[in-house]
Structure formats: structure tokens, C-alpha cells
């Protein structure tokens, strides 16, 4: 494996080592916090606070992971138009800065604004031709099988959690919305694990790419190697 191949592995490695274990902890704490609130279960009073804090870390980590994946994919393919490189770098830095601002601001209006700016930045970076997507049409089955679009949807749900957390804590209706959104997020996390594993099988090592580019993927035929 070459250096580029290790960089491409950074995204799935961080997902396996960091995101999914943290996801399990947050889900468990969320269930305990709900049991304590509804059924008056004999659970520590810190359960809700721990769920809150770790949930925010999980949400931010998911967005950072998506930004890392986009940065590696776009930079590894070196956009042919050099005039795009600086705007793409600024867009990436602006999105990361907006995420930091979302973490720090207090007012609802600013949280909403920075949440939307962050997600818009992710969508803008993901729309670049260097980023592979099975389909951009939601009416096609391939769209819903795309690892990219699943990741973007999860990212949006995590940004909602970050932006609306004070309201989620104070209002029952927001807690119900939070619960519904995170049931959907759990399904998407499961599908991401499946589609991500599938994509790892399809991504060749960098030194294999020149040969595989000659293959006819529709017919599943590759040229015969030269005879010595």
C-alpha cells in the first residue's frame, strides 16, 4: 500500500474505532435517560447529562469525519482546473469554522444559521465531480444505496442535534422530534456500515487503478494482461 491508500483508509478506520463505539454508548445512555424520566428507574442522575455531552461529541465527530473524507477524496484526485483548488480549500475551512461556531454559540438564531451553513458547506463540497455518488436522483434505487448520500443525511441529522439541543432538553415536543430523528439516524448508521464495507471492496489500490480503468464495468470484462 502507498501513502495515498493509507489516507483513503483514514475515514473507515476512524468510523470503526471512534464513531460506532461512541454511537453505542450514546444510544445506551439515551435509553437509560428515557427510562429514568418516564419510569422513574433507579439510575444515576448524571445519565441525562452524560447522554447530552457524549451526544454532542458524537454529532460533531460525524461531521468532522465527513469533512475528512471529502478532503481526502478531492485532494487525492487533484482537480484538473487549478483555479478550483483555492475556493475548495476556503469552502472546507469555512465549513469547519462554521461547525466550531455552532458548538460555541448560544442563541437559537445563530445555532440555526451555523447549522445550515455547515450542512450547506458539506453539500457543496460533496457536489464536486471528484466525489463519487451512485446517483443524484432520489427516485432511483441507487440513490438510497449510495454511501455518500447516506453520510450526508446522517450529517444533517447530527447537525440538527447540535443546533437544537437546548430546545430538546426543555420541550417535550422537541424531545419527540429528537427521538424520531435519531431512530432514522440509527437506521442510516446501520446502512452506512453496510455500504461502506461494500465500497471498500470496490475501491482499488492506487497502483491498480491504471489497469482497472481499462475495464468495461457494464460487461464485467477487463483486458487480458500482456504476455511475457
Coordinates of N, CA and C in Angstrom, one line a residue:
X1 N 0.8 -1.2 0.0 CA 0.0 0.0 0.0 C 0.9 1.3 0.0
X2 N 0.4 2.2 -0.8 CA 1.1 3.5 -0.8 C 0.5 4.5 0.1
X3 N 1.2 5.7 0.3 CA 0.7 6.7 1.2 C -0.8 7.1 0.9
X4 N -1.1 7.2 -0.3 CA -2.5 7.6 -0.7 C -3.5 6.6 -0.2
X5 N -3.1 5.3 -0.3 CA -4.1 4.3 0.1 C -4.3 4.3 1.6
X6 N -3.3 4.7 2.4 CA -3.5 4.8 3.9 C -4.4 6.0 4.2
X7 N -4.2 7.1 3.4 CA -5.1 8.3 3.6 C -6.5 7.9 3.3
X8 N -6.8 7.1 2.3 CA -8.1 6.7 1.9 C -8.7 5.8 3.0
X9 N -7.9 5.1 3.8 CA -8.4 4.3 4.8 C -8.7 5.1 6.1
X10 N -8.3 6.3 6.2 CA -8.5 7.1 7.4 C -9.9 7.2 7.8
X11 N -10.8 7.5 6.8 CA -12.2 7.6 7.1 C -12.8 6.3 7.6
X12 N -12.7 5.2 7.0 CA -13.3 4.0 7.6 C -12.7 3.6 8.9
X13 N -11.4 3.8 9.1 CA -10.7 3.5 10.4 C -11.3 4.3 11.5
X14 N -11.4 5.6 11.3 CA -12.0 6.5 12.3 C -13.4 6.1 12.6
X15 N -14.2 5.7 11.6 CA -15.6 5.3 11.8 C -15.7 4.1 12.7
X16 N -14.8 3.1 12.5 CA -14.8 1.8 13.2 C -14.3 2.0 14.7
X17 N -13.2 2.8 14.8 CA -12.5 3.0 16.0 C -13.2 4.0 16.9
X18 N -13.8 5.0 16.4 CA -14.3 6.1 17.1 C -15.8 6.3 17.1
X19 N -16.4 6.3 15.9 CA -17.8 6.7 15.7 C -18.7 5.6 16.3
X20 N -18.5 4.4 15.8 CA -19.5 3.3 16.2 C -19.4 3.0 17.7
X21 N -18.3 2.9 18.3 CA -18.3 2.7 19.7 C -19.0 3.8 20.5
X22 N -18.7 5.0 20.1 CA -19.3 6.2 20.7 C -20.8 6.2 20.5
X23 N -21.3 5.8 19.3 CA -22.7 5.7 19.0 C -23.4 4.7 19.9
X24 N -22.7 3.5 20.2 CA -23.3 2.6 21.1 C -23.5 3.1 22.5
X25 N -22.5 3.9 23.0 CA -22.6 4.4 24.3 C -23.7 5.5 24.4
X26 N -23.8 6.3 23.4 CA -24.8 7.4 23.4 C -26.2 6.8 23.3
X27 N -26.4 5.8 22.5 CA -27.7 5.1 22.4 C -28.1 4.5 23.8
X28 N -27.1 3.8 24.4 CA -27.4 3.2 25.7 C -27.7 4.3 26.7
X29 N -27.0 5.4 26.8 CA -27.3 6.4 27.7 C -28.6 7.1 27.4
X30 N -29.0 7.2 26.2 CA -30.3 7.8 25.8 C -31.4 6.9 26.3
X31 N -31.3 5.6 26.1 CA -32.3 4.7 26.6 C -32.5 4.8 28.1
X32 N -31.3 4.9 28.8 CA -31.4 5.0 30.3 C -32.0 6.3 30.7
X33 N -31.7 7.4 30.0 CA -32.2 8.7 30.4 C -33.7 8.7 30.2
X34 N -34.2 8.0 29.1 CA -35.6 7.9 28.9 C -36.3 7.1 30.0
X35 N -35.7 6.0 30.3 CA -36.3 5.1 31.4 C -36.3 5.8 32.7
X36 N -35.3 6.6 33.0 CA -35.3 7.4 34.3 C -36.4 8.4 34.3
X37 N -36.6 9.1 33.1 CA -37.6 10.1 33.0 C -39.0 9.6 33.1
X38 N -39.3 8.5 32.3 CA -40.6 8.0 32.2 C -41.0 7.0 33.3
X39 N -40.1 6.1 33.6 CA -40.5 5.1 34.5 C -39.9 5.3 35.9
X40 N -39.2 6.4 36.1 CA -38.6 6.7 37.4 C -37.6 5.5 37.8
X41 N -36.9 5.0 36.8 CA -36.0 3.9 37.1 C -34.8 4.4 38.0
X42 N -34.3 3.5 38.8 CA -33.2 3.8 39.7 C -31.9 3.9 39.0
X43 N -31.7 5.0 38.3 CA -30.5 5.2 37.5 C -29.8 6.5 38.0
X44 N -28.5 6.6 37.7 CA -27.8 7.8 38.2 C -28.4 9.1 37.6
X45 N -28.4 10.1 38.4 CA -28.9 11.4 38.0 C -28.1 12.0 36.9
X46 N -26.8 11.5 36.7 CA -25.9 12.1 35.7 C -26.2 11.4 34.3
X47 N -27.1 10.5 34.2 CA -27.3 9.8 33.0 C -27.7 10.7 31.8
X48 N -28.7 11.6 32.1 CA -29.1 12.6 31.1 C -28.0 13.5 30.6
X49 N -27.2 14.0 31.6 CA -26.1 14.9 31.3 C -25.0 14.2 30.5
X50 N -24.7 13.0 30.8 CA -23.7 12.2 30.1 C -24.2 12.0 28.6
X51 N -25.5 11.7 28.5 CA -26.0 11.5 27.2 C -25.9 12.7 26.3
X52 N -26.2 13.9 27.0 CA -26.1 15.2 26.3 C -24.7 15.4 25.8
X53 N -23.7 15.3 26.7 CA -22.4 15.7 26.4 C -21.8 14.7 25.3
X54 N -22.0 13.4 25.5 CA -21.4 12.5 24.6 C -22.1 12.6 23.2
X55 N -23.5 12.9 23.3 CA -24.2 13.0 22.1 C -23.7 14.2 21.2
X56 N -23.3 15.3 21.9 CA -22.8 16.4 21.1 C -21.4 16.1 20.5
X57 N -20.6 15.3 21.3 CA -19.3 14.9 20.8 C -19.5 14.0 19.6
X58 N -20.5 13.1 19.7 CA -20.8 12.2 18.5 C -21.2 12.9 17.3
X59 N -22.1 13.9 17.5 CA -22.6 14.7 16.4 C -21.5 15.4 15.7
X60 N -20.6 16.1 16.5 CA -19.5 16.8 15.9 C -18.5 15.9 15.2
X61 N -18.3 14.8 15.8 CA -17.3 13.8 15.3 C -17.8 13.3 13.9
X62 N -19.1 13.1 13.8 CA -19.6 12.6 12.5 C -19.4 13.6 11.4
X63 N -19.6 14.9 11.7 CA -19.4 15.9 10.7 C -18.0 16.1 10.4
X64 N -17.1 16.0 11.4 CA -15.6 16.1 11.1 C -15.2 14.9 10.2
X65 N -15.7 13.7 10.5 CA -15.4 12.5 9.7 C -15.8 12.7 8.3
X66 N -17.0 13.3 8.0 CA -17.4 13.6 6.7 C -16.5 14.6 6.0
X67 N -16.1 15.6 6.7 CA -15.2 16.6 6.1 C -13.8 16.0 5.8
X68 N -13.3 15.1 6.7 CA -12.1 14.4 6.4 C -12.2 13.6 5.1
X69 N -13.3 12.8 5.0 CA -13.5 12.0 3.8 C -13.5 12.9 2.5
X70 N -14.2 14.0 2.6 CA -14.3 14.8 1.4 C -13.0 15.4 1.0
X71 N -12.2 15.9 2.1 CA -10.9 16.4 1.8 C -10.0 15.4 1.2
X72 N -10.0 14.2 1.7 CA -9.0 13.2 1.2 C -9.4 12.8 -0.3
X73 N -10.7 12.6 -0.5 CA -11.1 12.2 -1.9 C -10.8 13.3 -2.9
X74 N -11.2 14.6 -2.6 CA -11.0 15.6 -3.5 C -9.5 15.9 -3.8
X75 N -8.7 16.0 -2.7 CA -7.3 16.3 -2.8 C -6.5 15.1 -3.5
X76 N -7.0 13.9 -3.3 CA -6.3 12.8 -3.9 C -6.4 12.7 -5.4
X77 N -7.5 13.3 -5.9 CA -7.8 13.3 -7.3 C -7.3 14.5 -8.0
X78 N -6.8 15.5 -7.3 CA -6.2 16.7 -7.8 C -7.0 17.3 -8.9
X79 N -8.0 18.2 -8.6 CA -8.9 18.8 -9.6 C -8.1 19.4 -10.7
X80 N -8.5 19.0 -12.0 CA -7.7 19.4 -13.2 C -7.7 20.9 -13.3
X81 N -8.7 21.6 -12.9 CA -8.8 23.0 -13.0 C -8.2 23.6 -11.7
X82 N -6.9 24.1 -11.8 CA -6.2 24.6 -10.6 C -6.9 25.8 -10.0
X83 N -7.7 26.5 -10.8 CA -8.4 27.7 -10.2 C -9.5 27.2 -9.2
X84 N -9.9 26.0 -9.2 CA -10.9 25.5 -8.2 C -10.2 25.1 -6.9
X85 N -8.9 25.0 -6.8 CA -8.3 24.4 -5.6 C -8.4 25.4 -4.4
X86 N -8.2 26.7 -4.7 CA -8.3 27.6 -3.6 C -9.7 27.8 -3.1
X87 N -10.7 28.0 -4.0 CA -12.1 28.0 -3.5 C -12.5 26.8 -2.7
X88 N -12.1 25.6 -3.2 CA -12.4 24.4 -2.4 C -11.8 24.4 -1.0
X89 N -10.6 24.8 -1.0 CA -9.9 24.9 0.3 C -10.6 25.9 1.3
X90 N -11.0 27.0 0.7 CA -11.7 28.0 1.5 C -13.1 27.5 2.0
X91 N -13.7 26.8 1.1 CA -15.1 26.2 1.4 C -14.9 25.2 2.5
X92 N -13.9 24.4 2.5 CA -13.6 23.4 3.5 C -13.3 24.1 4.9
X93 N -12.5 25.1 4.8 CA -12.1 25.8 6.1 C -13.3 26.5 6.6
X94 N -14.1 27.1 5.7 CA -15.3 27.8 6.2 C -16.3 26.9 6.8
X95 N -16.5 25.7 6.3 CA -17.4 24.7 6.8 C -16.9 24.2 8.2
X96 N -15.6 24.0 8.3 CA -15.1 23.6 9.6 C -15.2 24.7 10.6
X97 N -15.0 25.9 10.2 CA -15.1 27.1 11.1 C -16.6 27.2 11.6
X98 N -17.5 27.0 10.6 CA -18.9 27.1 11.0 C -19.3 26.0 12.0
X99 N -18.8 24.8 11.9 CA -19.0 23.8 12.9 C -18.6 24.2 14.3
X100 N -17.4 24.8 14.3 CA -16.8 25.2 15.6 C -17.7 26.3 16.2
X101 N -18.2 27.2 15.3 CA -19.1 28.3 15.8 C -20.4 27.7 16.3
X102 N -20.9 26.7 15.6 CA -22.2 26.1 16.1 C -22.0 25.5 17.5
X103 N -20.8 24.9 17.7 CA -20.6 24.4 19.0 C -20.6 25.4 20.1
X104 N -20.2 26.7 19.8 CA -20.0 27.7 20.8 C -21.1 28.6 21.0
X105 N -21.9 28.9 20.0 CA -22.9 30.0 20.1 C -24.1 29.5 20.9
X106 N -24.8 30.5 21.5 CA -25.9 30.1 22.4 C -27.3 30.4 21.9
X107 N -27.4 31.5 21.1 CA -28.8 31.9 20.7 C -29.3 31.0 19.6
X108 N -30.6 30.8 19.6 CA -31.3 29.9 18.7 C -31.0 30.3 17.3
X109 N -31.1 31.6 17.0 CA -30.9 32.0 15.6 C -29.5 31.7 15.1
X110 N -28.5 32.0 15.9 CA -27.2 31.7 15.5 C -26.9 30.2 15.3
X111 N -27.5 29.4 16.2 CA -27.4 27.9 16.1 C -28.0 27.4 14.8
X112 N -29.2 27.9 14.5 CA -29.8 27.5 13.2 C -29.0 28.0 12.0
X113 N -28.5 29.2 12.1 CA -27.7 29.7 10.9 C -26.4 28.9 10.7
X114 N -25.7 28.7 11.8 CA -24.4 27.9 11.6 C -24.6 26.5 11.3
X115 N -25.7 25.9 11.8 CA -26.1 24.5 11.4 C -26.3 24.4 9.9
X116 N -27.1 25.4 9.4 CA -27.4 25.3 7.9 C -26.2 25.6 7.1
X117 N -25.4 26.6 7.6 CA -24.1 26.9 6.8 C -23.2 25.7 6.8
X118 N -23.1 25.0 7.9 CA -22.2 23.8 7.9 C -22.7 22.7 7.0
X119 N -24.0 22.4 7.0 CA -24.6 21.4 6.1 C -24.5 21.8 4.7
X120 N -24.7 23.1 4.4 CA -24.6 23.6 3.0 C -23.2 23.5 2.5
X121 N -22.2 23.7 3.4 CA -20.8 23.5 3.0 C -20.5 22.1 2.7
X122 N -21.0 21.1 3.5 CA -20.8 19.7 3.2 C -21.4 19.3 1.9
X123 N -22.6 19.8 1.6 CA -23.3 19.5 0.3 C -22.5 20.1 -0.9
X124 N -22.0 21.3 -0.7 CA -21.3 22.0 -1.8 C -20.0 21.2 -2.1
X125 N -19.3 20.8 -1.0 CA -18.0 20.0 -1.2 C -18.4 18.6 -1.8
X126 N -19.5 18.0 -1.4 CA -19.8 16.7 -1.9 C -20.3 16.8 -3.3
X127 N -20.7 17.9 -3.8 CA -21.2 18.1 -5.2 C -20.1 18.1 -6.2
X128 N -18.8 18.1 -5.8 CA -17.7 18.2 -6.7 C -17.6 16.9 -7.5
X129 N -17.1 17.0 -8.7 CA -17.0 15.8 -9.6 C -16.1 14.8 -9.1
X130 N -15.2 15.1 -8.2 CA -14.2 14.2 -7.6 C -14.9 13.2 -6.6
X131 N -16.0 13.6 -6.1 CA -16.7 12.8 -5.1 C -17.7 11.8 -5.8
X132 N -17.4 10.5 -5.6 CA -18.3 9.5 -6.3 C -19.6 9.4 -5.6
X133 N -20.7 9.3 -6.4 CA -22.0 9.1 -5.9 C -22.7 8.1 -6.9
X134 N -23.4 7.1 -6.3 CA -24.1 6.2 -7.2 C -25.1 6.8 -8.1
X135 N -25.8 7.8 -7.5 CA -26.9 8.5 -8.2 C -27.2 9.8 -7.5
X136 N -27.7 10.8 -8.2 CA -28.2 12.0 -7.6 C -29.7 12.2 -7.7
X137 N -30.3 11.1 -8.1 CA -31.8 11.2 -8.3 C -32.5 10.4 -7.2
X138 N -33.2 11.0 -6.3 CA -33.9 10.3 -5.2 C -34.9 9.3 -5.7
X139 N -35.3 9.4 -6.9 CA -36.3 8.4 -7.5 C -35.7 7.1 -7.9
X140 N -34.3 7.0 -7.9 CA -33.6 5.8 -8.3 C -33.2 5.1 -7.1
X141 N -33.2 3.7 -7.2 CA -32.8 2.9 -6.0 C -31.4 3.1 -5.7
X142 N -30.5 3.4 -6.7 CA -29.1 3.6 -6.4 C -28.8 4.8 -5.5
X143 N -29.7 5.8 -5.5 CA -29.5 6.9 -4.6 C -29.6 6.5 -3.2
X144 N -30.5 5.6 -2.8 CA -30.7 5.2 -1.5 C -29.6 4.1 -1.1
X145 N -28.9 3.6 -2.0 CA -27.8 2.7 -1.7 C -26.4 3.4 -1.7
X146 N -26.4 4.7 -1.9 CA -25.2 5.5 -2.0 C -24.6 5.7 -0.6
X147 N -23.4 5.4 -0.4 CA -22.7 5.7 0.9 C -22.6 7.2 1.1
X148 N -22.4 7.9 0.0 CA -22.2 9.4 0.1 C -23.5 10.0 0.6
X149 N -24.7 9.7 0.0 CA -25.9 10.3 0.4 C -26.4 9.9 1.8
X150 N -26.1 8.7 2.1 CA -26.4 8.2 3.5 C -25.6 9.0 4.5
X151 N -24.3 9.3 4.2 CA -23.5 10.0 5.1 C -23.9 11.5 5.2
X152 N -24.4 12.1 4.1 CA -24.8 13.4 4.1 C -26.1 13.6 4.9
X153 N -27.0 12.6 4.8 CA -28.2 12.6 5.6 C -27.9 12.4 7.1
X154 N -27.0 11.5 7.4 CA -26.6 11.4 8.8 C -26.0 12.7 9.4
X155 N -25.2 13.3 8.5 CA -24.5 14.6 8.9 C -25.6 15.6 9.2
X156 N -26.6 15.7 8.4 CA -27.7 16.7 8.6 C -28.4 16.4 9.9
X157 N -28.7 15.1 10.2 CA -29.4 14.8 11.5 C -28.5 15.1 12.7
X158 N -27.2 14.9 12.6 CA -26.3 15.2 13.7 C -26.2 16.7 13.9
X159 N -26.2 17.5 12.8 CA -26.2 18.9 12.9 C -27.5 19.4 13.6
X160 N -28.6 18.8 13.3 CA -29.9 19.1 13.9 C -29.8 18.9 15.4
X161 N -29.2 17.8 15.8 CA -29.0 17.5 17.3 C -28.2 18.6 17.9
X162 N -27.1 19.0 17.3 CA -26.2 20.1 17.8 C -27.0 21.4 17.9
X163 N -27.7 21.7 16.9 CA -28.3 23.1 16.8 C -29.5 23.2 17.8
X164 N -30.2 22.1 18.0 CA -31.5 22.1 18.7 C -31.4 21.6 20.1
X165 N -30.2 21.3 20.6 CA -30.1 20.6 21.9 C -30.7 21.3 23.1
X166 N -30.6 22.7 23.2 CA -31.3 23.3 24.3 C -32.8 23.2 24.3
X167 N -33.4 23.3 23.1 CA -34.8 23.1 22.9 C -35.2 21.6 23.2
X168 N -34.4 20.7 22.8 CA -34.7 19.3 23.1 C -34.7 19.0 24.6
X169 N -33.9 19.7 25.3 CA -33.9 19.5 26.8 C -35.1 20.1 27.5
X170 N -35.6 21.2 26.9 CA -36.6 22.0 27.6 C -38.1 21.6 27.2
X171 N -38.3 21.1 26.0 CA -39.6 20.9 25.5 C -39.9 19.5 25.1
X172 N -41.0 18.9 25.5 CA -41.4 17.6 25.2 C -41.5 17.3 23.7
X173 N -42.1 18.3 23.0 CA -42.3 18.1 21.5 C -41.0 18.0 20.8
X174 N -40.0 18.8 21.3 CA -38.7 18.7 20.6 C -38.0 17.4 21.0
X175 N -38.2 16.8 22.2 CA -37.6 15.5 22.5 C -38.2 14.4 21.7
X176 N -39.5 14.5 21.4 CA -40.1 13.6 20.5 C -39.6 13.6 19.1
X177 N -39.3 14.9 18.6 CA -38.7 15.1 17.3 C -37.3 14.5 17.3
X178 N -36.6 14.8 18.4 CA -35.2 14.3 18.5 C -35.2 12.8 18.5
X179 N -36.1 12.1 19.2 CA -36.2 10.7 19.2 C -36.5 10.1 17.8
X180 N -37.4 10.7 17.1 CA -37.8 10.2 15.7 C -36.6 10.4 14.8
X181 N -35.9 11.6 14.9 CA -34.8 11.8 14.0 C -33.7 10.8 14.3
X182 N -33.5 10.5 15.5 CA -32.4 9.6 15.8 C -32.7 8.1 15.6
X183 N -34.0 7.7 15.6 CA -34.3 6.4 15.1 C -33.9 6.3 13.6
X184 N -34.2 7.3 12.8 CA -33.8 7.4 11.4 C -32.3 7.3 11.3
X185 N -31.6 8.1 12.2 CA -30.2 8.1 12.2 C -29.6 6.8 12.5
X186 N -30.2 6.0 13.4 CA -29.7 4.7 13.7 C -29.8 3.8 12.5
X187 N -30.9 3.9 11.8 CA -31.1 3.1 10.6 C -30.0 3.4 9.5
X188 N -29.8 4.7 9.4 CA -28.8 5.2 8.4 C -27.4 4.8 8.8
X189 N -27.1 4.8 10.1 CA -25.7 4.3 10.6 C -25.6 2.9 10.2
X190 N -26.6 2.1 10.4 CA -26.5 0.7 10.0 C -26.3 0.5 8.5
X191 N -27.0 1.2 7.7 CA -26.8 1.2 6.3 C -25.5 1.7 5.9
X192 N -24.9 2.7 6.6 CA -23.6 3.2 6.3 C -22.5 2.1 6.5
X193 N -22.7 1.3 7.6 CA -21.8 0.2 7.8 C -21.8 -0.8 6.7
X194 N -23.0 -1.0 6.1 CA -23.1 -2.0 5.0 C -22.5 -1.4 3.7
X195 N -22.9 -0.2 3.4 CA -22.5 0.4 2.1 C -21.0 0.8 2.2
X196 N -20.5 1.1 3.4 CA -19.1 1.4 3.5 C -18.2 0.2 3.3
X197 N -18.7 -0.9 3.8 CA -17.9 -2.2 3.6 C -18.0 -2.6 2.2
X198 N -19.1 -2.4 1.5 CA -19.3 -2.7 0.1 C -18.3 -1.9 -0.7
X199 N -18.2 -0.5 -0.4 CA -17.4 0.3 -1.2 C -15.9 0.0 -1.0
X200 N -15.5 -0.5 0.2 CA -14.1 -0.8 0.4 C -13.7 -2.0 -0.5
X201 N -14.6 -2.9 -0.8 CA -14.3 -4.0 -1.8 C -14.2 -3.4 -3.2
X202 N -14.8 -2.3 -3.5 CA -14.8 -1.8 -4.9 C -13.7 -0.8 -5.2
X203 N -13.1 -0.2 -4.1 CA -12.0 0.8 -4.3 C -10.7 0.1 -4.5
X204 N -10.0 0.2 -5.6 CA -8.7 -0.5 -5.8 C -7.6 0.3 -5.2
X205 N -6.5 -0.4 -5.0 CA -5.3 0.3 -4.5 C -4.8 1.2 -5.6
X206 N -4.1 2.2 -5.3 CA -3.7 3.3 -6.2 C -2.9 2.7 -7.4
X207 N -2.0 1.7 -7.2 CA -1.2 1.2 -8.2 C -2.0 0.3 -9.2
X208 N -3.2 -0.1 -8.7 CA -4.1 -1.0 -9.6 C -5.0 -0.2 -10.5
X209 N -5.2 1.1 -10.2 CA -6.2 1.9 -10.9 C -5.9 2.1 -12.4
X210 N -4.7 2.3 -12.8 CA -4.5 2.4 -14.3 C -4.9 1.2 -15.1
X211 N -4.7 0.0 -14.6 CA -5.2 -1.2 -15.3 C -6.7 -1.3 -15.2
X212 N -7.3 -1.1 -14.0 CA -8.7 -1.2 -13.9 C -9.6 -0.2 -14.7
X213 N -9.0 1.0 -14.9 CA -9.7 2.0 -15.7 C -9.9 1.5 -17.2
X214 N -9.2 0.5 -17.6 CA -9.4 -0.1 -18.9 C -10.5 -1.1 -19.0
X215 N -11.1 -1.4 -17.8 CA -12.1 -2.5 -17.8 C -13.5 -1.9 -18.2
X216 N -14.3 -2.8 -18.7 CA -15.7 -2.5 -19.1 C -16.5 -3.0 -17.9
X217 N -17.0 -2.0 -17.0 CA -17.7 -2.4 -15.8 C -19.1 -2.9 -16.1
X218 N -19.7 -2.4 -17.2 CA -21.0 -2.8 -17.5 C -21.0 -4.3 -17.9
X219 N -20.0 -4.7 -18.7 CA -19.9 -6.1 -19.1 C -19.1 -7.0 -18.1
X220 N -18.4 -6.3 -17.2 CA -17.6 -7.0 -16.2 C -16.4 -7.8 -16.9
X221 N -15.8 -7.0 -17.8 CA -14.7 -7.6 -18.6 C -13.5 -6.7 -18.5
X222 N -12.3 -7.3 -18.3 CA -11.1 -6.5 -18.3 C -10.2 -7.0 -19.4
X223 N -9.3 -6.2 -19.9 CA -8.4 -6.7 -20.9 C -7.4 -7.7 -20.4
X224 N -7.0 -8.6 -21.3 CA -6.0 -9.6 -20.8 C -4.7 -9.0 -20.6
X225 N -4.0 -9.4 -19.5 CA -2.6 -8.8 -19.3 C -1.7 -9.2 -20.4
X226 N -0.7 -8.3 -20.7 CA 0.3 -8.6 -21.7 C 1.0 -9.9 -21.4
X227 N 1.3 -10.7 -22.5 CA 2.0 -11.9 -22.3 C 3.5 -11.6 -22.4
X228 N 4.3 -12.2 -21.4 CA 5.7 -12.0 -21.4 C 6.4 -13.0 -22.5

